[in-house]
C-alpha positions as a Markdown table, in Angstrom:
| # | Residue | x | y | z |
|---|---|---|---|---|
| 1 | Unk | 84.2 | -126.7 | 77.2 |
| 2 | Unk | 81.2 | -124.4 | 76.9 |
| 3 | Unk | 80.9 | -120.9 | 78.3 |
| 4 | Unk | 79.2 | -122.2 | 81.5 |
| 5 | Unk | 81.0 | -122.7 | 84.8 |
| 6 | Unk | 80.2 | -125.9 | 86.5 |
| 7 | Unk | 80.5 | -127.6 | 89.8 |
| 8 | Unk | 81.7 | -131.2 | 89.4 |
| 9 | Unk | 79.1 | -133.8 | 90.1 |
| 10 | Unk | 79.3 | -134.6 | 93.8 |
| 11 | Unk | 77.9 | -137.2 | 96.1 |
| 12 | Unk | 74.2 | -136.5 | 96.8 |
| 13 | Unk | 74.8 | -136.4 | 100.6 |
| 14 | Unk | 76.8 | -133.2 | 100.2 |
| 15 | Unk | 76.0 | -130.2 | 102.4 |
| 16 | Unk | 74.0 | -128.3 | 99.7 |
| 17 | Unk | 71.2 | -130.8 | 100.3 |
| 18 | Unk | 70.8 | -129.7 | 103.9 |
| 19 | Unk | 71.3 | -126.0 | 103.3 |
| 20 | Unk | 68.7 | -123.7 | 105.0 |
| 21 | Unk | 68.7 | -120.1 | 106.1 |
| 22 | Unk | 71.3 | -117.3 | 105.5 |
| 23 | Unk | 74.9 | -117.9 | 104.4 |
| 24 | Unk | 77.6 | -115.2 | 104.0 |
| 25 | Unk | 79.8 | -115.7 | 101.0 |
| 26 | Unk | 83.3 | -114.2 | 101.5 |
| 27 | Unk | 86.6 | -114.5 | 99.7 |
| 28 | Unk | 90.2 | -114.7 | 100.7 |
| 29 | Unk | 90.8 | -111.6 | 98.7 |
| 30 | Unk | 89.1 | -109.2 | 96.3 |
| 31 | Unk | 88.8 | -110.5 | 92.7 |
| 32 | Unk | 88.8 | -114.2 | 93.7 |
| 33 | Unk | 85.6 | -115.1 | 91.9 |
| 34 | Unk | 83.0 | -114.7 | 94.7 |
| 35 | Unk | 80.4 | -113.5 | 92.3 |
| 36 | Unk | 80.6 | -116.4 | 89.9 |
| 37 | Unk | 80.9 | -118.9 | 92.9 |
| 38 | Unk | 77.7 | -117.4 | 94.5 |
| 39 | Unk | 75.8 | -117.5 | 91.2 |
| 40 | Unk | 76.9 | -121.1 | 90.5 |
| 41 | Unk | 76.0 | -122.3 | 94.0 |
| 42 | Unk | 72.6 | -120.6 | 93.7 |
| 43 | Unk | 72.1 | -122.3 | 90.3 |
| 44 | Unk | 73.0 | -125.7 | 91.7 |
| 45 | Unk | 70.5 | -125.2 | 94.6 |
| 46 | Unk | 67.8 | -124.1 | 92.1 |
| 47 | Unk | 68.5 | -127.3 | 90.1 |
| 48 | Unk | 67.9 | -129.3 | 93.4 |
| 49 | Unk | 64.5 | -127.6 | 93.6 |
| 50 | Unk | 65.4 | -125.3 | 96.4 |
| 51 | Unk | 63.9 | -121.8 | 96.9 |
| 52 | Unk | 67.1 | -119.6 | 96.8 |
| 53 | Unk | 68.0 | -116.0 | 96.3 |
| 54 | Unk | 71.3 | -114.1 | 96.4 |
| 55 | Unk | 71.9 | -110.7 | 98.0 |
| 56 | Unk | 74.8 | -108.3 | 97.6 |
| 57 | Unk | 75.0 | -106.7 | 101.0 |
| 58 | Unk | 77.1 | -103.7 | 99.8 |
| 59 | Unk | 77.9 | -103.0 | 96.2 |
| 60 | Unk | 80.4 | -100.3 | 95.4 |
| 61 | Unk | 81.3 | -98.9 | 92.0 |
| 62 | Unk | 77.7 | -99.0 | 90.7 |
| 63 | Unk | 74.6 | -96.9 | 90.3 |
| 64 | Unk | 70.9 | -98.0 | 90.6 |
| 65 | Unk | 71.5 | -101.8 | 90.1 |
| 66 | Unk | 74.2 | -104.0 | 91.7 |
| 67 | Unk | 76.3 | -105.4 | 88.9 |
| 68 | Unk | 77.0 | -108.6 | 90.9 |
| 69 | Unk | 73.2 | -109.3 | 91.2 |
| 70 | Unk | 72.8 | -109.1 | 87.4 |
| 71 | Unk | 75.7 | -111.6 | 87.1 |
| 72 | Unk | 74.0 | -113.9 | 89.7 |
| 73 | Unk | 70.7 | -113.9 | 87.8 |
| 74 | Unk | 72.4 | -114.5 | 84.5 |
| 75 | Unk | 74.3 | -117.6 | 85.9 |
| 76 | Unk | 71.1 | -118.8 | 87.6 |
| 77 | Unk | 69.3 | -118.5 | 84.3 |
| 78 | Unk | 66.5 | -116.4 | 85.8 |
| 79 | Unk | 65.3 | -112.8 | 85.1 |
| 80 | Unk | 65.7 | -109.9 | 87.5 |
| 81 | Unk | 63.4 | -110.9 | 90.4 |
| 82 | Unk | 60.7 | -108.9 | 92.3 |
| 83 | Unk | 63.0 | -108.8 | 95.3 |
| 84 | Unk | 65.7 | -107.2 | 93.1 |
| 85 | Unk | 63.2 | -104.5 | 91.9 |
| 86 | Unk | 62.3 | -103.8 | 95.5 |
| 87 | Unk | 66.0 | -103.3 | 96.3 |
| 88 | Unk | 66.0 | -106.1 | 98.9 |
| 89 | Unk | 68.9 | -107.9 | 97.2 |
| 90 | Unk | 71.0 | -104.8 | 96.9 |
| 91 | Unk | 70.2 | -102.6 | 100.0 |
| 92 | Unk | 73.4 | -100.5 | 99.8 |
| 93 | Unk | 74.9 | -99.3 | 96.5 |
| 94 | Unk | 77.7 | -96.7 | 96.4 |
| 95 | Unk | 79.1 | -95.2 | 93.2 |
| 96 | Unk | 82.8 | -95.2 | 94.1 |
| 97 | Unk | 84.7 | -98.5 | 93.5 |
| 98 | Unk | 86.3 | -98.9 | 96.8 |
| 99 | Unk | 86.0 | -100.5 | 100.2 |
| 100 | Unk | 82.5 | -99.7 | 101.7 |
| 101 | Unk | 83.8 | -97.4 | 104.4 |
| 102 | Unk | 85.6 | -95.2 | 101.8 |
| 103 | Unk | 82.9 | -95.5 | 99.2 |
| 104 | Unk | 80.3 | -94.2 | 101.7 |
| 105 | Unk | 82.5 | -91.3 | 102.8 |
| 106 | Unk | 83.1 | -90.3 | 99.2 |
| 107 | Unk | 79.4 | -90.5 | 98.4 |
| 108 | Unk | 78.7 | -88.4 | 101.4 |
| 109 | Unk | 76.3 | -90.7 | 103.2 |
| 110 | Unk | 76.5 | -93.3 | 105.9 |
| 111 | Unk | 76.2 | -97.0 | 105.3 |
| 112 | Unk | 72.9 | -98.2 | 106.9 |
| 113 | Unk | 73.6 | -101.6 | 108.6 |
| 114 | Unk | 70.0 | -101.9 | 109.8 |
| 115 | Unk | 68.8 | -101.5 | 106.2 |
| 116 | Unk | 71.1 | -104.4 | 105.2 |
| 117 | Unk | 70.1 | -106.6 | 108.1 |
| 118 | Unk | 66.3 | -106.0 | 107.6 |
| 119 | Unk | 66.6 | -106.7 | 103.8 |
| 120 | Unk | 68.3 | -110.0 | 104.5 |
| 121 | Unk | 65.6 | -110.9 | 107.1 |
| 122 | Unk | 62.9 | -110.1 | 104.6 |
| 123 | Unk | 64.5 | -112.3 | 102.0 |
| 124 | Unk | 64.9 | -115.1 | 104.5 |
| 125 | Unk | 61.2 | -114.9 | 105.2 |
| 126 | Unk | 60.5 | -115.4 | 101.5 |
| 127 | Unk | 63.1 | -117.9 | 100.5 |
| 128 | Unk | 64.5 | -121.1 | 102.0 |
| 129 | Unk | 68.1 | -120.1 | 101.3 |
| 130 | Unk | 69.7 | -116.7 | 101.1 |
| 131 | Unk | 73.3 | -116.4 | 99.9 |
| 132 | Unk | 74.7 | -113.0 | 100.9 |
| 133 | Unk | 77.8 | -112.0 | 98.9 |
| 134 | Unk | 80.0 | -109.6 | 100.8 |
| 135 | Unk | 82.4 | -107.0 | 99.5 |
| 136 | Unk | 86.0 | -108.2 | 99.3 |
| 137 | Unk | 87.3 | -110.3 | 102.2 |
| 138 | Unk | 86.4 | -110.8 | 105.9 |
| 139 | Unk | 88.4 | -107.9 | 107.3 |
| 140 | Unk | 87.1 | -105.3 | 104.8 |
| 141 | Unk | 85.7 | -102.3 | 106.8 |
| 142 | Unk | 82.0 | -101.7 | 106.4 |
| 143 | Unk | 82.1 | -98.5 | 108.4 |
| 144 | Unk | 85.0 | -96.7 | 110.2 |
| 145 | Unk | 84.5 | -98.8 | 113.3 |
| 146 | Unk | 83.0 | -102.1 | 112.0 |
| 147 | Unk | 84.6 | -104.8 | 110.0 |
| 148 | Unk | 82.7 | -107.2 | 107.7 |
| 149 | Unk | 83.7 | -110.1 | 110.1 |
| 150 | Unk | 82.2 | -108.1 | 113.1 |
| 151 | Unk | 78.9 | -107.9 | 111.2 |
| 152 | Unk | 79.0 | -111.6 | 110.3 |
| 153 | Unk | 79.7 | -112.5 | 113.9 |
| 154 | Unk | 76.9 | -110.3 | 115.2 |
| 155 | Unk | 74.4 | -112.0 | 112.8 |
| 156 | Unk | 75.8 | -115.5 | 113.5 |
| 157 | Unk | 75.9 | -116.3 | 109.7 |
| 158 | Unk | 77.8 | -119.4 | 108.7 |
| 159 | Unk | 80.5 | -118.5 | 106.1 |
| 160 | Unk | 81.1 | -119.9 | 102.6 |
| 161 | Unk | 84.7 | -118.9 | 101.8 |
| 162 | Unk | 86.0 | -118.7 | 98.2 |
| 163 | Unk | 89.7 | -119.5 | 97.5 |
| 164 | Unk | 91.8 | -120.4 | 94.4 |
| 165 | Unk | 95.0 | -122.0 | 93.2 |
| 166 | Unk | 96.8 | -118.7 | 92.6 |
| 167 | Unk | 100.1 | -117.9 | 94.2 |
| 168 | Unk | 99.4 | -116.5 | 97.7 |
| 169 | Unk | 96.2 | -118.3 | 98.2 |
| 170 | Unk | 97.4 | -120.6 | 100.9 |
| 171 | Unk | 98.5 | -117.7 | 103.0 |
| 172 | Unk | 95.3 | -115.7 | 102.5 |
| 173 | Unk | 93.1 | -118.8 | 103.1 |
| 174 | Unk | 94.9 | -119.7 | 106.4 |
| 175 | Unk | 94.7 | -116.1 | 107.6 |
| 176 | Unk | 90.9 | -116.3 | 106.9 |
| 177 | Unk | 90.7 | -119.6 | 108.7 |
| 178 | Unk | 92.5 | -118.0 | 111.7 |
| 179 | Unk | 90.1 | -115.0 | 111.7 |
| 180 | Unk | 87.0 | -117.2 | 111.6 |
| 181 | Unk | 88.3 | -119.3 | 114.5 |
| 182 | Unk | 89.2 | -116.2 | 116.5 |
| 183 | Unk | 85.7 | -114.8 | 116.0 |
| 184 | Unk | 84.0 | -118.1 | 116.6 |
| 185 | Unk | 82.3 | -118.1 | 113.2 |
| 186 | Unk | 81.3 | -121.4 | 111.6 |
| 187 | Unk | 82.7 | -122.3 | 108.1 |
| 188 | Unk | 80.1 | -124.0 | 106.0 |
| 189 | Unk | 82.3 | -124.7 | 103.0 |
| 190 | Unk | 85.4 | -123.7 | 101.2 |
| 191 | Unk | 85.0 | -123.3 | 97.4 |
| 192 | Unk | 88.2 | -123.7 | 95.4 |
| 193 | Unk | 87.7 | -121.6 | 92.4 |
| 194 | Unk | 89.8 | -122.8 | 89.5 |
| 195 | Unk | 88.9 | -119.7 | 87.4 |
| 196 | Unk | 91.6 | -117.8 | 89.1 |
| 197 | Unk | 94.3 | -120.5 | 89.2 |
| 198 | Unk | 97.9 | -119.8 | 88.7 |
| 199 | Unk | 99.3 | -120.8 | 85.2 |
| 200 | Unk | 101.8 | -123.0 | 87.1 |
| 201 | Unk | 100.0 | -126.4 | 87.5 |
| 202 | Unk | 102.5 | -127.3 | 90.3 |
| 203 | Unk | 101.2 | -124.4 | 92.4 |
| 204 | Unk | 97.6 | -125.2 | 91.6 |
| 205 | Unk | 97.8 | -128.9 | 92.6 |
| 206 | Unk | 99.9 | -128.2 | 95.7 |
| 207 | Unk | 97.5 | -125.4 | 96.9 |
| 208 | Unk | 94.5 | -127.7 | 96.3 |
| 209 | Unk | 96.0 | -130.7 | 98.2 |
| 210 | Unk | 97.3 | -128.5 | 101.0 |
| 211 | Unk | 94.1 | -126.5 | 101.5 |
| 212 | Unk | 92.0 | -129.7 | 101.3 |
| 213 | Unk | 94.1 | -131.2 | 104.1 |
| 214 | Unk | 94.0 | -128.1 | 106.2 |
| 215 | Unk | 90.2 | -127.8 | 105.9 |
| 216 | Unk | 89.8 | -131.4 | 107.2 |
| 217 | Unk | 92.0 | -130.5 | 110.2 |
| 218 | Unk | 90.8 | -127.0 | 111.0 |
| 219 | Unk | 87.1 | -127.3 | 110.1 |
| 220 | Unk | 86.3 | -131.0 | 109.9 |
| 221 | Unk | 82.5 | -130.4 | 109.4 |
| 222 | Unk | 83.0 | -128.0 | 106.5 |
| 223 | Unk | 82.4 | -129.0 | 102.9 |
| 224 | Unk | 85.1 | -128.8 | 100.2 |
| 225 | Unk | 83.8 | -127.7 | 96.8 |
| 226 | Unk | 85.5 | -127.0 | 93.5 |
| 227 | Unk | 84.4 | -124.6 | 90.8 |
| 228 | Unk | 85.6 | -125.9 | 87.4 |
| 229 | Unk | 87.7 | -123.8 | 85.2 |
| 230 | Unk | 85.9 | -123.4 | 81.9 |
| 231 | Unk | 85.9 | -120.7 | 79.3 |
| 232 | Unk | 84.7 | -117.8 | 81.3 |
| 233 | Unk | 82.9 | -114.6 | 80.4 |
| 234 | Unk | 85.6 | -112.2 | 81.6 |
| 235 | Unk | 83.1 | -109.5 | 82.7 |
| 236 | Unk | 81.5 | -111.9 | 85.1 |
| 237 | Unk | 84.7 | -112.6 | 87.0 |
| 238 | Unk | 86.2 | -109.1 | 86.8 |
| 239 | Unk | 84.5 | -107.6 | 89.9 |
| 240 | Unk | 84.0 | -110.8 | 91.8 |
């Protein structure tokens, strides 16, 4: 194993070949590996010759530059882009490491949803594919009266959901599935991130088999992807 993460080789007819437009990357929980998964998916799309960029809609616990965007670029193997310098890929940055509604309150300024939406639209005009990484999970409050899932529903973005083989993942994934169904949001794919697997192989294998089966039943059109467990640079998965 090298220090690179890798998606296993998949059939060429997989859904990444047909990807176009804006996708919202969410996770079943915080620290599930969304950032690495977003970076790896972008890298894979680049390798297919696609024009792709990642955006972090709201970054908390940072100043000036979004840490997660720096991780994306490193994984993608490209330098900081012009869109990054313009702030389009990191429209809202708050210094306090907390949920956006709390981080905004503690920083003493409101989160600007229009600014986020406009930045995403500008990226979508420049790139074939935009992967928008959210903060935490689907029910994380963006403002006092708007949840992440409300925003995703309003924008009609398909969701790429990141899960893992750690204890509790089945419950969190099924809760996320139920929420997506309730809000009428389409699930593009489920990424099973082995980086955060339980040390108990029985749990990992059962979670994988169970979730794969549930995905087929609940979202038959969605793609199943796995992110290999390789020696990982801890810093890049810490804030994912």
